[in-house]
XYZ file of C-alpha atoms in Angstrom:
548
model
C 94.777 228.837 46.638
C 96.013 231.137 49.481
C 92.713 230.708 51.294
C 93.171 226.868 51.039
C 96.701 227.371 52.388
C 95.391 229.303 55.402
C 92.634 226.959 56.032
C 95.123 224.152 55.921
C 97.313 226.000 58.366
C 94.451 226.662 60.827
C 93.790 222.913 60.610
C 97.386 222.173 61.403
C 97.245 224.527 64.211
C 94.099 222.924 65.713
C 95.676 219.632 65.210
C 98.760 220.764 67.150
C 96.545 222.259 69.948
C 94.825 218.993 70.145
C 98.008 217.011 70.213
C 99.344 219.285 73.104
C 96.197 218.830 75.007
C 96.535 215.039 74.461
C 99.968 215.218 75.689
C 98.898 217.096 78.771
C 96.418 214.648 79.478
C 98.838 211.684 78.971
C 101.213 213.328 81.307
C 98.670 213.817 83.933
C 97.430 210.391 83.637
C 101.052 208.906 83.788
C 101.718 211.232 86.971
C 98.661 209.830 88.600
C 99.401 206.282 87.605
C 103.005 206.555 88.949
C 101.557 208.026 92.207
C 99.068 205.214 92.411
C 101.843 202.587 91.861
C 103.950 204.382 94.647
C 100.957 204.226 96.974
C 100.368 200.525 96.283
C 104.120 199.788 96.795
C 104.126 201.613 100.117
C 100.954 199.607 101.065
C 102.585 196.326 100.090
C 105.832 197.011 102.068
C 103.439 197.933 105.019
C 101.472 194.658 104.669
C 104.802 192.728 104.423
C 106.016 194.364 107.404
C 102.818 193.536 109.290
C 103.020 190.010 108.193
C 106.531 189.712 109.405
C 105.636 191.201 112.633
C 102.710 188.704 112.835
C 104.840 185.909 112.044
C 107.387 186.913 114.725
C 104.562 187.076 117.130
C 103.356 183.578 116.182
C 106.783 182.205 116.490
C 107.224 183.697 119.820
C 103.811 182.399 120.862
C 104.585 179.024 119.661
C 107.921 178.998 121.434
C 106.120 179.981 124.523
C 103.649 177.200 124.109
C 106.221 174.735 123.602
C 108.098 175.764 126.633
C 104.743 175.444 128.564
C 104.298 172.013 127.202
C 107.876 171.081 128.130
C 107.349 172.366 131.589
C 103.948 170.469 131.702
C 105.576 167.195 130.525
C 108.438 167.615 133.118
C 106.011 168.264 135.857
C 103.812 165.192 134.713
C 107.101 162.926 134.609
C 107.937 164.396 138.146
C 104.446 163.401 139.184
C 104.775 159.922 137.558
C 108.072 159.255 139.217
C 106.819 160.397 142.597
C 103.836 157.981 142.035
C 106.379 155.247 140.982
C 108.427 155.862 144.120
C 105.318 155.672 146.196
C 104.289 152.466 144.682
C 107.792 151.106 145.068
C 107.842 152.091 148.597
C 104.527 150.621 149.254
C 105.681 147.179 147.366
C 108.867 147.331 149.598
C 106.801 147.771 152.512
C 104.620 144.933 151.500
C 107.525 142.709 150.605
C 109.070 143.473 153.958
C 105.998 142.540 155.543
C 105.484 139.394 153.665
C 109.256 138.550 154.271
C 108.625 138.887 158.099
C 105.676 136.656 157.659
C 107.547 134.139 155.697
C 110.620 134.156 158.083
C 108.073 133.764 161.007
C 106.434 130.798 158.962
C 109.724 129.342 158.153
C 110.730 129.474 162.041
C 107.448 127.671 162.799
C 107.932 125.294 159.929
C 111.445 124.473 160.924
C 110.008 123.446 164.621
C 107.527 121.287 162.914
C 110.167 119.869 160.601
C 112.280 119.023 163.657
C 109.333 117.429 165.194
C 108.369 115.543 162.074
C 112.023 114.337 161.544
C 111.953 112.727 165.166
C 108.758 110.967 164.362
C 110.116 109.953 160.851
C 113.308 108.517 162.537
C 111.168 106.459 164.904
C 109.116 105.252 162.034
C 112.004 104.478 159.746
C 113.375 102.458 162.520
C 110.196 100.454 162.846
C 110.014 100.254 158.972
C 113.602 98.673 159.038
C 112.497 96.140 161.494
C 109.544 95.332 159.503
C 111.688 95.208 156.383
C 114.222 92.680 158.040
C 111.467 90.406 158.970
C 109.857 90.559 155.368
C 113.370 90.137 153.803
C 114.010 87.029 155.855
C 110.384 85.587 154.851
C 111.160 86.605 150.965
C 114.711 84.910 151.253
C 112.964 81.638 152.543
C 110.189 81.907 149.864
C 113.041 82.659 147.353
C 115.017 79.545 148.439
C 111.851 77.448 148.284
C 111.052 78.671 144.749
C 114.608 78.111 143.480
C 114.613 74.590 144.618
C 111.094 74.036 143.095
C 112.280 75.624 139.774
C 115.475 73.357 139.838
C 113.416 70.244 140.298
C 111.068 71.272 137.667
C 113.870 72.216 135.309
C 115.547 68.975 135.745
C 112.309 67.212 135.262
C 111.675 69.221 132.006
C 115.167 68.683 130.589
C 114.846 64.815 131.369
C 111.375 64.659 129.607
C 112.815 66.944 126.696
C 115.897 64.576 126.281
C 113.632 61.662 126.136
C 111.029 63.162 123.818
C 113.799 64.347 121.490
C 115.363 60.876 121.360
C 112.013 59.302 120.565
C 111.064 61.869 117.943
C 114.514 61.490 116.389
C 114.398 57.706 116.114
C 110.812 57.820 114.829
C 111.835 60.557 112.296
C 115.015 58.597 111.207
C 112.927 55.356 110.644
C 110.264 57.214 108.662
C 112.714 58.937 106.481
C 114.502 55.802 105.672
C 111.227 54.028 104.835
C 110.264 57.056 102.697
C 113.678 57.028 100.927
C 113.461 53.388 100.350
C 109.851 53.568 98.843
C 110.725 56.611 96.788
C 113.911 54.997 95.498
C 111.887 51.723 94.376
C 109.001 54.032 92.862
C 111.830 55.982 91.043
C 113.483 52.818 89.590
C 110.004 51.322 88.491
C 108.752 54.541 86.933
C 112.261 54.835 85.202
C 112.012 51.342 83.769
C 108.507 51.761 82.556
C 109.196 55.087 81.023
C 112.092 53.850 79.261
C 110.324 50.842 77.737
C 107.305 52.996 76.668
C 109.640 55.406 75.212
C 111.274 52.773 73.221
C 108.212 51.429 71.987
C 106.732 54.956 71.188
C 110.122 55.716 69.386
C 109.820 52.455 67.249
C 106.113 53.253 66.385
C 107.014 56.870 65.390
C 110.058 55.806 63.470
C 107.836 53.193 61.589
C 105.155 55.969 60.827
C 107.784 58.280 59.727
C 109.181 55.649 57.201
C 105.592 54.986 55.901
C 104.817 58.585 55.555
C 108.099 59.277 53.857
C 107.212 56.397 51.198
C 103.761 57.854 50.728
C 105.173 61.211 50.346
C 107.612 59.866 47.695
C 104.795 58.367 45.940
C 102.916 61.367 46.003
C 105.709 63.402 44.610
C 106.150 60.983 41.763
C 102.376 61.232 41.023
C 102.739 64.972 41.154
C 105.534 64.945 38.775
C 103.656 62.530 36.404
C 100.415 64.581 36.454
C 102.769 67.771 35.922
C 104.293 66.185 32.881
C 100.698 65.164 31.519
C 99.509 68.772 32.310
C 102.544 70.186 30.288
C 101.635 67.954 27.397
C 98.038 68.751 27.402
C 99.007 72.372 27.461
C 101.139 71.888 24.556
C 98.395 70.152 22.745
C 96.025 72.853 23.771
C 98.477 75.618 22.470
C 98.832 73.628 19.051
C 94.933 73.534 18.789
C 94.718 77.081 19.444
C 97.454 77.670 16.715
C 95.540 75.307 14.268
C 92.228 77.265 15.156
C 94.033 80.496 14.435
C 95.344 79.201 11.043
C 91.660 78.131 10.274
C 90.655 81.553 11.248
C 93.030 83.061 8.953
C 91.729 80.453 6.086
C 88.231 81.816 6.961
C 89.159 85.213 6.491
C 90.872 84.546 3.198
C 87.734 82.554 2.141
C 85.587 85.689 3.125
C 87.959 87.875 1.108
C 87.564 85.693 -1.755
C 83.998 85.542 -1.506
C 83.930 89.484 -1.216
C 86.179 89.487 -4.530
C 83.750 87.214 -6.266
C 80.718 89.427 -5.173
C 82.594 92.242 -6.567
C 83.209 90.525 -9.792
C 79.639 89.743 -9.958
C 78.675 93.206 -9.402
C 81.212 94.205 -12.163
C 79.706 91.481 -14.520
C 76.202 92.806 -13.706
C 77.329 96.209 -14.626
C 78.876 94.985 -17.809
C 75.684 93.115 -18.612
C 73.786 96.374 -18.138
C 76.173 98.159 -20.318
C 75.756 95.512 -23.079
C 72.071 95.930 -22.688
C 72.423 99.615 -23.076
C 74.667 98.993 -26.148
C 72.204 96.685 -27.557
C 69.566 99.272 -27.137
C 71.641 101.756 -28.865
C 72.471 99.233 -31.494
C 68.839 98.473 -31.882
C 68.136 102.171 -32.558
C 71.036 102.200 -35.059
C 71.125 99.901 -38.022
C 72.183 96.615 -36.286
C 72.720 93.167 -37.426
C 69.780 90.667 -37.440
C 67.699 89.686 -34.429
C 68.758 86.135 -34.429
C 72.522 87.087 -34.207
C 71.763 89.356 -31.246
C 69.536 86.812 -29.543
C 72.398 84.197 -30.157
C 75.157 86.470 -28.662
C 72.743 87.381 -25.650
C 72.069 83.901 -24.940
C 75.560 82.874 -25.259
C 76.690 85.675 -22.821
C 73.976 84.770 -20.382
C 74.797 81.129 -20.557
C 78.423 82.035 -19.900
C 77.869 84.086 -17.077
C 75.148 81.812 -15.590
C 77.756 79.182 -15.632
C 80.303 81.200 -13.902
C 77.724 82.311 -11.350
C 76.700 78.746 -10.633
C 80.483 77.790 -10.054
C 80.970 80.665 -7.848
C 77.756 79.791 -5.853
C 78.958 76.224 -5.493
C 82.585 77.340 -4.571
C 81.005 79.613 -1.893
C 78.703 76.932 -0.532
C 81.532 74.385 -0.341
C 83.669 76.960 1.486
C 80.966 77.636 3.946
C 80.342 74.041 4.436
C 84.145 73.419 5.234
C 84.283 76.686 7.467
C 81.192 75.099 9.530
C 82.863 71.687 9.612
C 86.139 73.148 10.821
C 84.385 75.235 13.235
C 82.668 72.298 14.833
C 85.516 70.228 14.786
C 87.701 72.562 16.562
C 85.055 73.450 18.938
C 84.524 69.659 19.793
C 88.374 69.183 20.240
C 88.603 72.465 22.283
C 85.890 71.067 24.617
C 87.718 67.887 24.940
C 90.841 69.693 25.627
C 89.265 71.794 28.393
C 87.665 68.690 29.984
C 91.065 67.194 30.120
C 92.535 70.331 31.349
C 89.912 70.459 34.147
C 90.557 66.855 35.039
C 94.215 67.489 35.343
C 93.554 70.505 37.567
C 91.386 68.376 39.765
C 94.038 65.778 39.921
C 96.774 68.373 40.712
C 94.412 69.889 43.620
C 93.810 66.621 45.031
C 97.539 65.773 44.725
C 98.381 69.187 46.590
C 95.664 68.473 49.276
C 96.954 65.039 49.935
C 100.432 66.361 50.063
C 99.405 69.071 52.601
C 97.631 66.495 54.711
C 100.678 64.223 54.523
C 102.813 67.214 55.546
C 100.535 68.031 58.573
C 100.717 64.405 59.483
C 104.482 64.580 59.352
C 104.664 67.844 61.302
C 102.432 66.411 64.004
C 104.415 63.260 64.075
C 107.634 65.454 64.425
C 105.950 67.496 67.249
C 105.069 64.093 69.024
C 108.735 63.142 68.476
C 110.044 66.433 69.954
C 107.450 65.954 72.922
C 108.768 62.466 73.344
C 112.294 63.503 73.372
C 111.480 66.207 75.829
C 109.765 63.598 78.261
C 112.871 61.451 77.952
C 115.097 64.314 78.862
C 112.805 65.127 81.867
C 112.841 61.412 83.023
C 116.684 61.402 82.581
C 116.785 64.769 84.556
C 114.730 63.227 87.357
C 116.982 60.169 87.448
C 119.976 62.456 87.644
C 118.162 64.319 90.473
C 117.970 61.192 92.618
C 121.433 61.456 94.099
C 120.648 65.103 94.994
C 117.668 63.749 96.868
C 119.767 61.292 98.616
C 122.089 64.088 99.528
C 119.086 66.218 100.913
C 117.911 63.172 103.125
C 121.534 62.970 104.376
C 121.478 66.939 105.156
C 118.198 66.466 106.912
C 119.862 63.685 109.064
C 122.688 65.899 109.773
C 120.576 68.829 110.609
C 118.628 66.627 113.092
C 121.846 65.706 114.774
C 122.951 69.192 114.723
C 119.450 70.134 116.276
C 120.114 67.384 118.835
C 123.608 68.849 119.690
C 122.178 72.479 120.101
C 119.392 71.312 122.464
C 121.956 69.533 124.528
C 124.111 72.759 124.430
C 120.952 74.851 125.521
C 120.472 72.404 128.335
C 123.924 72.866 129.556
C 123.708 76.764 129.119
C 120.399 76.533 131.184
C 122.181 74.653 133.894
C 125.055 77.097 133.793
C 122.599 80.009 134.090
C 121.063 78.309 137.143
C 124.457 77.924 138.738
C 125.339 81.526 137.956
C 121.792 82.615 139.448
C 122.856 80.691 142.685
C 126.165 82.538 142.682
C 124.567 85.697 142.219
C 122.083 85.258 144.904
C 125.253 84.381 147.206
C 126.859 87.533 145.930
C 123.862 89.697 146.610
C 123.558 88.344 150.057
C 127.191 89.203 150.777
C 126.854 92.821 149.229
C 123.490 93.106 151.224
C 125.575 92.429 154.582
C 128.542 94.837 153.519
C 125.892 97.480 152.798
C 124.249 97.082 155.970
C 127.687 97.342 157.718
C 128.576 100.570 155.641
C 125.142 101.959 156.544
C 125.844 101.290 160.335
C 129.303 102.808 160.064
C 127.842 105.770 157.946
C 125.232 106.353 160.545
C 127.657 106.162 163.458
C 130.117 108.609 161.672
C 127.132 111.078 160.887
C 126.220 110.962 164.547
C 129.880 111.702 165.656
C 130.438 114.529 163.247
C 127.044 115.877 164.185
C 128.189 115.996 167.833
C 131.613 117.525 166.912
C 130.334 120.169 164.534
C 129.731 123.760 165.548
C 126.618 125.670 164.257
C 127.764 127.212 161.198
C 126.100 129.536 158.401
C 122.636 128.581 157.626
C 122.103 126.870 161.113
C 120.537 128.506 164.221
C 120.395 127.263 167.890
C 118.049 127.126 170.634
C 118.691 127.636 174.361
C 117.894 125.155 176.931
C 114.971 125.997 179.214
C 117.155 126.302 182.442
C 118.768 129.450 181.075
C 122.491 128.144 180.991
C 123.132 129.342 177.562
C 124.865 126.071 176.413
C 123.953 125.221 172.700
C 122.153 122.027 172.012
C 122.943 119.940 168.990
C 122.594 121.959 165.539
C 119.263 121.978 164.033
C 118.521 121.793 160.238
C 118.748 125.073 158.257
C 115.560 126.629 157.220
C 116.215 125.864 153.397
C 117.126 122.099 153.809
C 114.450 119.567 152.848
C 112.814 117.304 155.323
C 114.415 114.134 153.909
C 118.007 115.097 155.170
C 116.682 115.532 158.713
C 117.593 111.976 159.822
C 121.140 112.335 158.857
C 121.354 115.668 160.899
C 119.815 114.327 164.128
C 122.201 114.072 166.897
C 122.883 110.773 168.572
C 122.393 110.283 172.361
C 125.556 111.108 174.359
C 128.201 108.206 174.965
C 128.411 106.767 178.268
C 132.103 106.752 178.613
C 135.090 108.592 176.993
C 136.776 105.301 175.657
C 133.760 104.457 173.480
C 133.877 107.858 171.861
C 137.387 107.604 171.066
C 136.830 104.109 169.438
C 133.904 105.445 167.419
C 135.970 108.441 166.384
C 138.767 106.058 165.194
C 136.444 103.814 163.135
C 134.557 106.897 161.698
C 137.886 108.472 160.658
C 139.044 105.027 159.243
C 135.653 104.710 157.203
C 136.176 108.559 156.056
C 139.731 107.762 154.880
C 138.633 104.687 152.825
C 135.854 106.783 151.326
C 138.188 109.719 150.376
C 140.738 107.270 149.036
C 137.905 105.529 146.704
C 136.809 108.989 145.599
C 140.317 109.976 144.523
C 141.214 106.619 143.011
C 138.029 105.646 141.191
C 136.520 108.230 138.893
C 133.602 106.269 137.940
C 132.380 105.953 141.545
C 132.543 109.527 142.519
C 128.982 110.442 141.730
C 127.909 107.926 144.287
C 130.623 108.627 146.762
C 129.828 112.441 146.565
C 126.398 111.323 148.217
C 128.176 109.501 150.834
C 130.576 112.393 151.568
C 127.648 114.808 151.789
C 125.949 112.382 154.305
C 129.129 112.056 156.313
C 130.322 115.825 156.307
C 126.859 117.167 156.453
C 126.896 119.272 153.276
C 123.943 121.576 152.407
C 121.932 120.684 149.333
C 123.591 123.545 147.363
C 126.962 122.246 148.214
C 125.946 118.657 146.998
C 124.368 119.985 143.851
C 127.558 121.865 143.128
C 129.929 118.997 143.827
C 127.587 116.563 141.651
C 127.827 119.230 138.778
C 131.677 119.519 138.922
C 132.010 115.650 139.098
């Protein structure tokens, strides 16, 4: 036991040694692992520091790149701005050159416009002379045309009056003849229709009375046939009742026959029983044969008599039954024939009644139609005065048309007179316009002489070098159409004539200004007159027209 304890102690010691070794190895491994973890942590910290440094370097590099890009973009913008300024300078230079060219062209054009204006002024004067000649010739032609139109119009009005009078008289005569013919025709038609209508009414009334009589006769016949039919039906019903009673009797006879047959059968049975009894008695000591034979013969005779009577009664009953059946069948056939005759008579009576009713309905329809025709004739007769009124209205309308035509003729004459008056007025207005045009031209020439060259005008020197300005020319921007109004008139011969013209022009200008201030509706036209008198520029005239 101690050896085992020792052995166990040794094992425990060995186990403890092993545990210590394991602990030492575990400590060494944990120490090595902790050192490796520390190394890894240090390496990770170093890598993070390197990564942060790399990030800082990349951010610095990106910032530097952005700065370089900004600088490059600024340089590019400056280059673009320099290019744009160069282009603008080039465009300005080109525009300045083009402006100089246009100014030079305008100067040349202004010289040409002045020459053209002088030519146009001379052409306008020649044109005015030609227009005056044409106007005189046209006036003469117009007067001749007016005279010819007046003559033709008078002829046409006279012809229209004569034609209208003829048409009116012919129409009046024709309408009167037609009215008289229509009136006579209507009276004849009315008389004939009244007579025919009265005759037709009498004929229809007679037909209606005859048809009513025939209808009454037919109704009486129908009632008689109906009474006969009821009587025959009563007889048929009584015959049927009698037939039923005979049938009952026949059934009773048959019952009696059956009873007799039953009795006969009973008698036969009794006879057989008697025979059996006789046989039994014959076996037994019985009376004598003579007695038995006598009894049998007596019984047979008695029963034979009864049978004969019963057969005779049966034959009589059958004969009576056959006779009754034949009689009743014959009577029934006769009744059926009578019934069929009555039915045929009733059918013919109903057919005749229906035919008569149809005839009556047709006659009533004809009567209604005749009444309608009479009403139509009466309506036509009542419409005759309306036709007369229409004819009178036509006559009145013809008179009204005649009056309207006369009024139209008067209106046309008035229009001709008004056209003549308008022609005279146009002539007078033409004269006044010519006078005003002369005044405007004279005032324009006077103001052109008095006006100093202002803004938008330029002057030319006389060839002798004296430096005195000539009459002002047109501005470069003004159109060529206003050049005649700006052309200076020739210098007056004396000072008195210029004073008179100035007074006349000032008077005309005063009148124009007064009209401009008094009449608002005339301002758009007076603005043009003032622009001609006062030599407004086109911009000024447009501004004034817009304000007015």
